[in-house]
Amino acid sequence: MKIAVMSCIHGNLAALEAVLKDIEEHSCEQIYCLGDLVGYGPFPNEVVNTIRQLKIPTVQGCWDEDIVEGLNACECSYPSLLAEKRGILAHEWTNNQITPENRQYLSQLPETLKIGNICFVHGSPQSNHEYLLAEMDAFTALERVLASEADVLFCGHTHIPYVRTLDSGQLEVKVSQPDSENNQFLSFTTPLKRIINVGSVGEPRHGRPNATYVIYDTFTEEFELREVAYNYQETCAAIIDVGLPPIFAWRLAKGLEYAEKAEDPTHICER
Amino acid sequence: MITAISGLPGTGKTHWIREQIAKKSEPVTYFSPQTESFPIDRICLQSEFPDLSILSVGEEEKLFNLAQTNAVYIELPWYLNLAAIDPLLTQLNCYRVALISSTEHKSEWQNWADEMILTHPIEGNKIIEAFKNNQLQIHRGNLTGEVLDFNSLQTFWLELTQGAYGEVVRVKGIFDILDGQYIYGEFIENLTQKDFQPLKFPLCLNGRPTRFSGIEIVGTNLNKQAIADTLGDFCLSDAEVSYYQQQVKQSLSDL
């Protein structure tokens, strides 16, 4: 079965519509969404309405969670004072715009979805705030996939697409017991695992404004990273029209993302 | 000898003076009119050459006597009216050096300069055209007393130099940042950009700094309000300044 997986739409309706059109042209049988439907962009309700109308299975992103539960992260979520101020501003604007029905919809989104040997998460199986970066060490990356009990882990959140194959991992664990001087070594191998980060539809961070998503064939295990050009100027104009900071429009046009990722991307806020 | 140096923004006037000072064995004096309230270049030179003597406006009469024993450099900022300062340069019998960034506008300086030096071959036409048409704007933000969040400064710097707040051809600034360091940053259009450099001055770890800090931006269509607002977004509060200073002191005492 050919599926399309997308993430991080961030209220960018023009980008979402372009991706949906591209998905249709590639005859995908099912679409999955990895969350962050809202935040920073000017069309949060329109994006949520579209996802709801199309009944696209969706997991909850960190922005979706924050709109439901309120901003409760410490400053660790932001790499700088400037990013924090901009993030709070975007949160407050989105919070004022979102309808009660859409807030309710966001609140009931699951944190993970599992279809056969495929798992869908926003950040990682442990938290929708955790970044699974392409350069993450192999042991941790493998641990995250194993935690999902899947062979293929789809994620987003970093806004930079990548595919990482963890080939037949050899794991060795040393077990130390306090009352024994003998350490026990356990060794086992894992089957091939794969992490597929689908990038971002509405807030790219790869240096171009184009939307990204992934087409995956569940039978052949072939994947295709898709990059879709769209009329981003339309979204930029809307950002300014609705009163969001003009710098968001400039950053979108440059493919820079509205805010940088946290300084320590593996840190998970425990608040 | 007294040497007067002029040139458009980004041609490397201060850099050229730095190179000359490094070669000198005799004492050196530096004077730069109309920059007293915004002494970025002077502070950079003092960071590298602590013994450099500085003359202030009103002390011009000392220049002639100093020139008997010292090498004297007068840096003329691009916005200075050269005709207005010409009598002083003539009276001091200055050797006049013009730094130019392309060979195309030598004629502009031929009547003024004793020597023309071609510095880095940046694409200078945009600057020259804007200068000729009086379109070059200068925006100065005095940040003395402010302590900045460095990560935010990096984000702002990238946005500024890539055109988020207008077309920028030259930026230079000196900043106090949250770990107490005093740093210098500069941008010249079309040149490889350098990282921020720490200046060789003591860390500021006791309250708000009193030394100068500020940013000078040269370009066209500058959105000065947005620049000022964004800078204001990452100036630390008193409580934050105090918190970070305590952290740095603690880490230094642990060494």
Coordinates of C-alpha atoms in Angstrom, one line a residue:
Chain A
M1 CA 0.0 0.0 0.0
K2 CA 1.3 3.4 -0.9
I3 CA 0.9 5.9 2.0
A4 CA 1.7 9.6 2.3
V5 CA 3.1 10.9 5.6
M6 CA 3.2 14.6 6.5
S7 CA 3.9 16.7 9.5
C8 CA 4.3 20.2 11.0
I9 CA 1.7 22.2 8.9
H10 CA 1.7 25.1 11.4
G11 CA -1.4 26.9 10.1
N12 CA 0.0 27.2 6.5
L13 CA -3.1 26.4 4.4
A14 CA -1.5 27.1 1.0
A15 CA 1.3 24.6 1.8
L16 CA -1.2 22.0 3.0
E17 CA -3.3 22.3 -0.1
A18 CA -0.3 22.0 -2.4
V19 CA 0.8 18.8 -0.6
L20 CA -2.7 17.3 -0.7
K21 CA -2.8 17.9 -4.5
D22 CA 0.7 16.3 -4.9
I23 CA -0.4 13.3 -2.8
E24 CA -3.5 12.9 -5.0
E25 CA -1.4 13.0 -8.2
H26 CA 0.7 10.2 -6.8
S27 CA -2.3 8.0 -6.0
C28 CA -1.6 7.4 -2.4
E29 CA -4.2 5.2 -0.7
Q30 CA -3.8 6.6 2.8
I31 CA -2.5 9.8 4.4
Y32 CA -1.1 10.1 7.9
C33 CA -0.2 13.3 9.7
L34 CA 2.3 13.7 12.5
G35 CA 0.8 16.7 14.2
D36 CA 1.7 20.4 14.8
L37 CA -1.3 21.5 12.8
V38 CA -1.2 24.9 14.4
G39 CA 1.3 27.5 15.6
Y40 CA 3.0 30.5 13.9
G41 CA 0.9 30.3 10.7
P42 CA -2.1 32.4 9.9
F43 CA -4.7 29.7 9.2
P44 CA -4.9 27.3 12.2
N45 CA -8.7 26.6 12.0
E46 CA -8.7 26.2 8.3
V47 CA -5.8 23.6 8.5
V48 CA -7.5 21.7 11.4
N49 CA -10.8 21.8 9.5
T50 CA -9.2 20.3 6.4
I51 CA -7.5 17.5 8.3
R52 CA -10.8 16.7 10.1
Q53 CA -12.9 16.8 6.9
L54 CA -10.5 14.4 5.2
K55 CA -10.4 12.2 8.3
I56 CA -6.6 12.0 8.2
P57 CA -5.3 9.9 11.1
T58 CA -3.2 12.3 13.0
V59 CA -1.0 12.3 16.1
Q60 CA -0.6 15.2 18.5
G61 CA 2.3 17.6 18.0
C62 CA 3.8 19.7 20.7
W63 CA 2.1 22.8 19.4
D64 CA -1.2 21.0 19.4
E65 CA -0.6 19.9 23.0
D66 CA 0.4 23.4 24.1
I67 CA -2.8 25.0 22.6
V68 CA -4.9 22.5 24.5
E69 CA -3.0 22.5 27.8
G70 CA -1.4 26.0 27.7
L71 CA 2.3 26.9 27.5
N72 CA 3.9 25.2 30.4
A73 CA 7.4 24.5 29.2
C74 CA 10.4 26.1 30.8
E75 CA 12.8 28.2 28.8
C76 CA 14.5 25.0 27.8
S77 CA 12.0 24.8 24.9
Y78 CA 13.5 27.8 23.3
P79 CA 17.1 28.4 22.1
S80 CA 17.0 32.1 22.8
L81 CA 15.1 34.9 24.5
L82 CA 14.1 36.1 21.0
A83 CA 12.7 32.7 20.0
E84 CA 10.8 32.5 23.3
K85 CA 9.2 35.9 22.9
R86 CA 8.2 35.1 19.3
G87 CA 6.9 31.6 20.4
I88 CA 4.8 33.1 23.1
L89 CA 3.4 35.7 20.8
A90 CA 2.5 33.0 18.2
H91 CA 1.0 30.9 20.9
E92 CA -1.2 33.7 22.3
W93 CA -2.4 34.6 18.8
T94 CA -3.2 31.0 17.9
N95 CA -4.9 30.4 21.3
N96 CA -7.2 33.4 20.6
Q97 CA -8.1 32.1 17.1
I98 CA -8.7 28.4 17.6
T99 CA -12.4 27.4 17.8
P100 CA -13.7 25.3 20.8
E101 CA -14.4 22.5 18.3
N102 CA -10.9 22.5 16.9
R103 CA -9.4 22.7 20.4
Q104 CA -11.4 19.7 21.4
Y105 CA -10.3 17.9 18.3
L106 CA -6.6 18.7 19.1
S107 CA -7.1 17.5 22.7
Q108 CA -8.2 14.0 21.7
L109 CA -5.3 13.3 19.2
P110 CA -3.2 10.3 20.3
E111 CA 0.5 10.6 21.0
T112 CA 1.4 7.7 18.8
L113 CA -0.3 5.6 16.0
K114 CA 0.7 2.1 15.2
I115 CA -0.2 0.4 11.9
G116 CA 1.4 -3.0 11.5
N117 CA 5.2 -2.6 11.8
I118 CA 5.0 1.1 11.4
C119 CA 4.8 3.7 14.2
F120 CA 3.9 7.3 13.7
V121 CA 5.0 9.9 16.3
H122 CA 5.5 13.7 16.3
G123 CA 8.8 14.0 18.1
S124 CA 9.8 10.6 19.5
P125 CA 8.0 7.6 21.1
Q126 CA 8.8 9.2 24.4
S127 CA 7.7 12.8 23.9
N128 CA 6.3 15.0 21.2
H129 CA 8.9 17.6 22.4
E130 CA 12.0 15.4 21.7
Y131 CA 13.9 15.9 18.5
L132 CA 15.2 12.8 16.7
L133 CA 18.0 14.5 14.8
A134 CA 19.7 12.8 11.9
E135 CA 23.0 13.0 13.7
M136 CA 21.7 11.5 16.9
D137 CA 24.0 8.6 18.1
A138 CA 23.0 5.2 16.6
F139 CA 22.4 3.6 20.0
T140 CA 19.9 6.2 21.1
A141 CA 18.3 6.2 17.7
L142 CA 17.9 2.4 17.8
E143 CA 16.6 2.6 21.3
R144 CA 13.9 5.0 20.2
V145 CA 12.7 2.7 17.4
L146 CA 12.8 -0.3 19.7
A147 CA 10.7 1.6 22.2
S148 CA 8.1 2.0 19.5
E149 CA 8.0 -1.8 18.9
A150 CA 8.0 -1.1 15.2
D151 CA 10.4 -1.6 12.3
V152 CA 9.7 1.8 10.7
L153 CA 9.3 4.9 12.9
F154 CA 7.9 8.0 11.2
C155 CA 8.5 11.3 12.9
G156 CA 8.6 15.1 12.3
H157 CA 9.3 18.0 14.7
T158 CA 12.8 18.8 13.4
H159 CA 11.5 20.2 10.1
I160 CA 14.4 18.7 8.3
P161 CA 13.5 15.5 6.4
Y162 CA 15.8 12.5 6.4
V163 CA 15.8 8.7 6.2
R164 CA 18.0 6.8 8.6
T165 CA 18.5 3.1 8.3
L166 CA 19.8 1.2 11.3
D167 CA 21.2 -1.9 9.8
S168 CA 21.1 -5.0 12.0
G169 CA 22.1 -3.4 15.2
Q170 CA 24.4 -5.3 17.5
L171 CA 23.6 -4.4 21.1
E172 CA 25.7 -5.3 24.1
V173 CA 24.4 -4.6 27.6
K174 CA 26.5 -4.8 30.8
V175 CA 24.5 -5.6 33.9
S176 CA 26.2 -4.7 37.2
Q177 CA 24.7 -6.0 40.5
P178 CA 25.7 -4.2 43.7
D179 CA 26.3 -7.4 45.7
S180 CA 28.2 -9.2 43.0
E181 CA 31.6 -8.6 41.5
N182 CA 30.7 -10.4 38.3
N183 CA 29.3 -8.3 35.6
Q184 CA 26.9 -10.0 33.2
F185 CA 27.2 -9.2 29.5
L186 CA 24.1 -9.7 27.3
S187 CA 24.4 -9.4 23.6
F188 CA 21.7 -9.5 20.9
T189 CA 21.1 -8.3 17.4
T190 CA 18.1 -6.4 16.2
P191 CA 16.6 -6.6 12.7
L192 CA 16.9 -3.7 10.3
K193 CA 15.1 -0.6 11.6
R194 CA 14.4 2.7 9.9
I195 CA 13.6 6.2 11.0
I196 CA 11.9 8.4 8.5
N197 CA 11.6 12.1 9.3
V198 CA 9.1 13.7 6.9
G199 CA 10.2 17.3 7.4
S200 CA 7.6 20.0 7.5
V201 CA 4.7 21.0 5.3
G202 CA 4.2 24.6 6.5
E203 CA 7.4 25.7 8.2
P204 CA 10.5 24.2 6.5
R205 CA 13.9 24.6 7.8
H206 CA 15.9 23.3 4.9
G207 CA 16.7 26.7 3.4
R208 CA 13.8 26.8 0.8
P209 CA 10.2 27.6 1.5
N210 CA 9.0 24.4 -0.2
A211 CA 6.8 21.9 1.7
T212 CA 8.2 18.4 2.3
Y213 CA 6.5 15.1 3.0
V214 CA 7.1 11.4 2.3
I215 CA 5.5 8.7 0.2
Y216 CA 6.1 5.2 1.5
D217 CA 5.2 1.8 0.0
T218 CA 4.5 -0.6 2.8
F219 CA 5.0 -3.6 0.6
T220 CA 8.3 -2.7 -1.1
E221 CA 9.5 -0.5 1.7
E222 CA 10.5 2.1 -0.9
F223 CA 10.2 5.7 0.1
E224 CA 10.3 9.0 -1.6
L225 CA 11.0 12.4 0.0
R226 CA 8.8 14.9 -1.8
E227 CA 9.5 18.6 -1.9
V228 CA 6.6 20.6 -3.2
A229 CA 6.8 24.2 -4.3
Y230 CA 3.7 26.3 -3.6
N231 CA 2.6 30.0 -3.5
Y232 CA 4.3 30.8 -0.2
Q233 CA 3.9 34.5 -0.8
E234 CA 0.2 34.0 -0.2
T235 CA 1.0 32.7 3.3
C236 CA 3.5 35.5 3.9
A237 CA 0.9 38.1 3.0
A238 CA -1.6 36.5 5.3
I239 CA 0.8 36.4 8.2
I240 CA 1.1 40.2 7.9
D241 CA -2.6 40.7 7.2
V242 CA -3.7 38.9 10.4
G243 CA -1.2 40.8 12.5
L244 CA 1.4 38.2 13.2
P245 CA 5.0 39.5 13.3
P246 CA 6.3 40.3 9.7
I247 CA 9.6 38.5 10.6
F248 CA 7.6 35.2 10.4
A249 CA 6.8 36.0 6.8
W250 CA 10.5 36.8 6.0
R251 CA 11.7 33.6 7.7
L252 CA 9.1 31.5 5.9
A253 CA 10.2 32.9 2.5
K254 CA 13.8 32.1 3.4
G255 CA 13.1 28.5 4.5
L256 CA 14.4 29.4 7.9
E257 CA 11.6 28.2 10.2
Y258 CA 10.0 30.8 12.6
A259 CA 12.1 29.8 15.6
E260 CA 15.2 27.8 15.9
K261 CA 15.2 24.4 17.6
A262 CA 16.1 24.2 21.2
E263 CA 19.8 24.4 22.1
D264 CA 19.8 20.9 23.6
P265 CA 17.4 19.1 21.3
T266 CA 17.4 15.9 23.3
H267 CA 16.3 17.7 26.4
I268 CA 12.7 17.0 27.4
C269 CA 11.0 19.5 29.6
E270 CA 9.6 17.7 32.6
R271 CA 7.1 20.3 33.5
Chain B
M1 CA 53.8 61.8 10.3
I2 CA 50.1 62.3 10.3
T3 CA 48.1 60.1 8.0
A4 CA 44.4 60.8 7.3
I5 CA 42.4 57.8 6.0
S6 CA 39.1 58.0 4.2
G7 CA 36.8 55.6 2.2
L8 CA 33.3 54.4 1.8
P9 CA 31.8 52.0 4.5
G10 CA 33.3 48.6 4.5
T11 CA 36.5 49.4 2.6
G12 CA 38.6 48.5 5.7
K13 CA 39.8 51.8 7.1
T14 CA 40.2 50.6 10.6
H15 CA 41.7 47.3 9.4
W16 CA 44.3 49.2 7.4
I17 CA 45.2 51.4 10.4
R18 CA 45.5 48.2 12.5
E19 CA 48.0 46.8 10.1
Q20 CA 50.0 50.0 10.1
I21 CA 50.1 50.2 14.0
A22 CA 51.3 46.6 14.2
K23 CA 54.4 47.6 12.1
K24 CA 55.2 50.7 14.2
S25 CA 57.9 50.8 16.8
E26 CA 57.1 54.4 17.9
P27 CA 54.1 55.4 19.9
V28 CA 50.8 55.8 17.9
T29 CA 48.0 58.3 18.3
Y30 CA 44.5 57.8 16.9
F31 CA 41.9 60.4 16.2
S32 CA 38.5 60.0 14.6
P33 CA 36.2 63.0 14.3
Q34 CA 32.4 62.6 14.7
T35 CA 32.7 59.1 16.2
E36 CA 33.1 60.1 19.9
S37 CA 29.7 59.2 20.9
F38 CA 29.9 55.9 19.0
P39 CA 33.5 54.8 19.3
I40 CA 33.3 51.2 17.9
D41 CA 36.5 51.4 15.8
R42 CA 38.4 53.1 18.6
I43 CA 37.5 50.4 21.1
C44 CA 38.5 47.7 18.7
L45 CA 41.9 49.2 18.2
Q46 CA 42.3 49.7 22.0
S47 CA 41.5 46.1 22.5
E48 CA 44.4 45.1 20.3
F49 CA 46.8 47.9 21.2
P50 CA 46.2 48.9 24.9
D51 CA 49.0 51.6 24.7
L52 CA 47.3 53.4 21.8
S53 CA 46.8 57.0 22.7
I54 CA 43.4 58.5 21.7
L55 CA 42.7 62.2 21.0
S56 CA 39.3 63.7 21.5
V57 CA 37.5 66.4 19.6
G58 CA 38.9 69.7 20.8
E59 CA 42.4 68.4 21.1
E60 CA 43.2 68.8 17.4
E61 CA 45.9 71.4 18.2
K62 CA 47.9 68.7 20.0
L63 CA 48.2 66.7 16.8
F64 CA 50.9 68.7 15.2
N65 CA 53.2 68.4 18.3
L66 CA 52.4 64.7 18.7
A67 CA 53.4 64.1 15.1
Q68 CA 57.0 65.0 16.1
T69 CA 57.2 61.8 18.2
N70 CA 54.2 59.6 17.3
A71 CA 52.7 58.1 14.3
V72 CA 49.3 59.7 14.0
Y73 CA 46.3 58.2 12.2
I74 CA 43.1 60.2 11.6
E75 CA 40.2 58.0 10.6
L76 CA 37.6 59.9 8.7
P77 CA 34.2 58.2 8.7
W78 CA 32.4 58.0 5.3
Y79 CA 29.6 60.4 6.4
L80 CA 32.1 63.2 7.4
N81 CA 32.0 66.2 5.1
L82 CA 35.6 66.1 3.6
A83 CA 35.4 69.7 2.5
A84 CA 34.7 70.8 6.0
I85 CA 37.7 69.1 7.5
D86 CA 40.0 69.9 4.6
P87 CA 41.4 73.1 6.3
L88 CA 42.5 71.1 9.3
L89 CA 44.1 68.3 7.2
T90 CA 45.9 71.0 5.1
Q91 CA 47.1 72.8 8.3
L92 CA 48.5 69.5 9.7
N93 CA 50.1 68.7 6.3
C94 CA 48.5 65.2 6.5
Y95 CA 49.3 62.4 4.1
R96 CA 46.0 61.4 2.7
V97 CA 45.1 57.8 2.0
A98 CA 41.9 56.7 0.3
L99 CA 40.8 53.1 0.6
I100 CA 38.7 52.1 -2.4
S101 CA 36.9 48.8 -2.9
S102 CA 36.8 48.8 -6.7
T103 CA 38.9 50.4 -9.5
E104 CA 35.8 52.0 -11.0
H105 CA 35.6 55.0 -8.8
K106 CA 39.3 56.1 -8.5
S107 CA 38.3 59.4 -10.1
E108 CA 36.2 60.2 -7.0
W109 CA 39.2 60.3 -4.8
Q110 CA 42.0 61.6 -7.2
N111 CA 41.7 65.2 -6.2
W112 CA 41.7 64.4 -2.5
A113 CA 44.1 61.5 -1.9
D114 CA 47.9 61.3 -2.0
E115 CA 47.6 57.6 -2.2
M116 CA 44.8 55.3 -3.2
I117 CA 44.7 51.7 -2.0
L118 CA 42.5 49.0 -3.5
T119 CA 41.3 46.9 -0.6
H120 CA 39.1 43.8 -0.8
P121 CA 37.5 43.8 -4.2
I122 CA 33.9 43.8 -3.0
E123 CA 31.1 44.6 -5.3
G124 CA 31.0 48.2 -4.5
N125 CA 28.7 49.6 -7.1
K126 CA 25.6 49.2 -4.9
I127 CA 27.2 51.2 -2.1
I128 CA 28.6 53.7 -4.5
E129 CA 25.3 54.3 -6.3
A130 CA 23.4 54.6 -3.0
F131 CA 26.1 56.9 -1.7
K132 CA 26.0 59.1 -4.8
N133 CA 22.2 59.3 -4.6
N134 CA 22.2 60.1 -0.9
Q135 CA 20.3 56.9 -0.3
L136 CA 22.7 55.4 2.2
Q137 CA 21.1 55.4 5.6
I138 CA 22.9 55.0 8.9
H139 CA 21.1 53.6 11.9
R140 CA 22.8 53.6 15.3
G141 CA 21.5 51.9 18.4
N142 CA 23.2 52.8 21.6
L143 CA 23.1 49.8 23.9
T144 CA 25.3 51.0 26.7
G145 CA 24.1 49.5 29.9
E146 CA 22.3 46.6 28.2
V147 CA 23.3 43.0 28.4
L148 CA 22.2 40.8 25.5
D149 CA 21.3 37.2 25.1
F150 CA 23.9 35.9 22.7
N151 CA 21.8 33.3 21.0
S152 CA 19.2 35.9 20.2
L153 CA 21.9 38.2 18.9
Q154 CA 23.1 35.5 16.5
T155 CA 19.5 35.1 15.2
F156 CA 19.0 38.8 14.9
W157 CA 22.4 39.2 13.2
L158 CA 21.5 36.6 10.6
E159 CA 18.1 38.2 9.9
L160 CA 19.7 41.7 9.7
T161 CA 22.5 40.8 7.4
Q162 CA 20.2 38.7 5.1
G163 CA 17.9 41.6 4.6
A164 CA 15.0 41.2 7.0
Y165 CA 15.1 44.8 8.1
G166 CA 16.2 46.5 4.9
E167 CA 19.1 46.2 2.5
V168 CA 22.2 46.2 4.7
V169 CA 25.7 46.8 3.3
R170 CA 27.7 47.3 6.5
V171 CA 27.1 46.5 10.2
K172 CA 29.5 46.7 13.1
G173 CA 28.7 46.5 16.7
I174 CA 30.1 46.0 20.2
F175 CA 28.0 44.1 22.7
D176 CA 28.0 43.1 26.4
I177 CA 26.6 39.6 26.6
L178 CA 25.3 37.5 29.4
D179 CA 28.5 35.7 30.3
G180 CA 30.2 39.0 30.9
Q181 CA 32.1 39.1 27.7
Y182 CA 32.5 42.2 25.6
I183 CA 32.3 41.2 21.9
Y184 CA 32.7 42.7 18.5
G185 CA 30.8 41.8 15.3
E186 CA 31.0 43.1 11.8
F187 CA 29.4 42.4 8.4
I188 CA 30.4 43.7 5.0
E189 CA 28.2 42.8 2.1
N190 CA 29.7 40.2 -0.3
L191 CA 32.6 39.3 2.0
T192 CA 33.0 36.1 4.0
Q193 CA 31.5 36.7 7.4
K194 CA 33.4 36.3 10.6
D195 CA 32.2 35.1 13.9
F196 CA 31.8 37.5 16.8
Q197 CA 35.2 38.2 18.4
P198 CA 35.7 38.7 22.1
L199 CA 37.5 42.0 22.9
K200 CA 40.4 42.0 25.3
F201 CA 38.6 43.8 28.2
P202 CA 37.7 42.5 31.6
L203 CA 34.5 40.5 32.0
C204 CA 31.6 42.6 33.3
L205 CA 30.2 40.6 36.3
N206 CA 29.0 43.3 38.7
G207 CA 25.8 44.9 37.7
R208 CA 25.0 46.6 34.4
P209 CA 28.0 47.6 32.3
T210 CA 28.9 51.2 32.0
R211 CA 31.2 50.9 29.1
F212 CA 30.0 51.7 25.6
S213 CA 28.1 49.2 23.5
G214 CA 26.0 49.7 20.4
I215 CA 25.4 48.8 16.8
E216 CA 25.9 50.8 13.6
I217 CA 24.0 49.7 10.5
V218 CA 24.5 51.2 7.0
G219 CA 22.1 50.4 4.2
T220 CA 19.0 51.4 2.3
N221 CA 15.3 51.2 3.2
L222 CA 16.2 50.3 6.8
N223 CA 13.3 49.5 9.0
K224 CA 14.7 51.3 12.0
Q225 CA 11.7 50.7 14.3
A226 CA 11.7 47.0 13.7
I227 CA 15.5 46.9 14.3
A228 CA 15.1 48.8 17.6
D229 CA 12.1 46.7 18.7
T230 CA 13.9 43.4 18.0
L231 CA 17.0 44.5 19.8
G232 CA 14.8 45.4 22.7
D233 CA 13.4 41.9 22.8
F234 CA 16.6 40.3 23.9
C235 CA 18.0 42.8 26.4
L236 CA 18.2 41.1 29.7
S237 CA 16.3 42.3 32.8
D238 CA 18.1 43.3 36.0
A239 CA 17.2 39.9 37.5
E240 CA 18.5 38.0 34.5
V241 CA 21.7 40.0 34.5
S242 CA 22.3 39.3 38.1
Y243 CA 21.4 35.6 37.7
Y244 CA 23.9 35.0 34.9
Q245 CA 26.6 37.0 36.6
Q246 CA 26.3 34.9 39.7
Q247 CA 26.5 31.7 37.5
V248 CA 29.7 32.9 35.8
K249 CA 31.3 33.9 39.1
Q250 CA 30.4 30.5 40.5
S251 CA 31.9 28.7 37.6
L252 CA 35.0 30.8 37.7
S253 CA 35.4 30.1 41.5
D254 CA 35.1 26.4 40.8
L255 CA 38.1 26.4 38.5

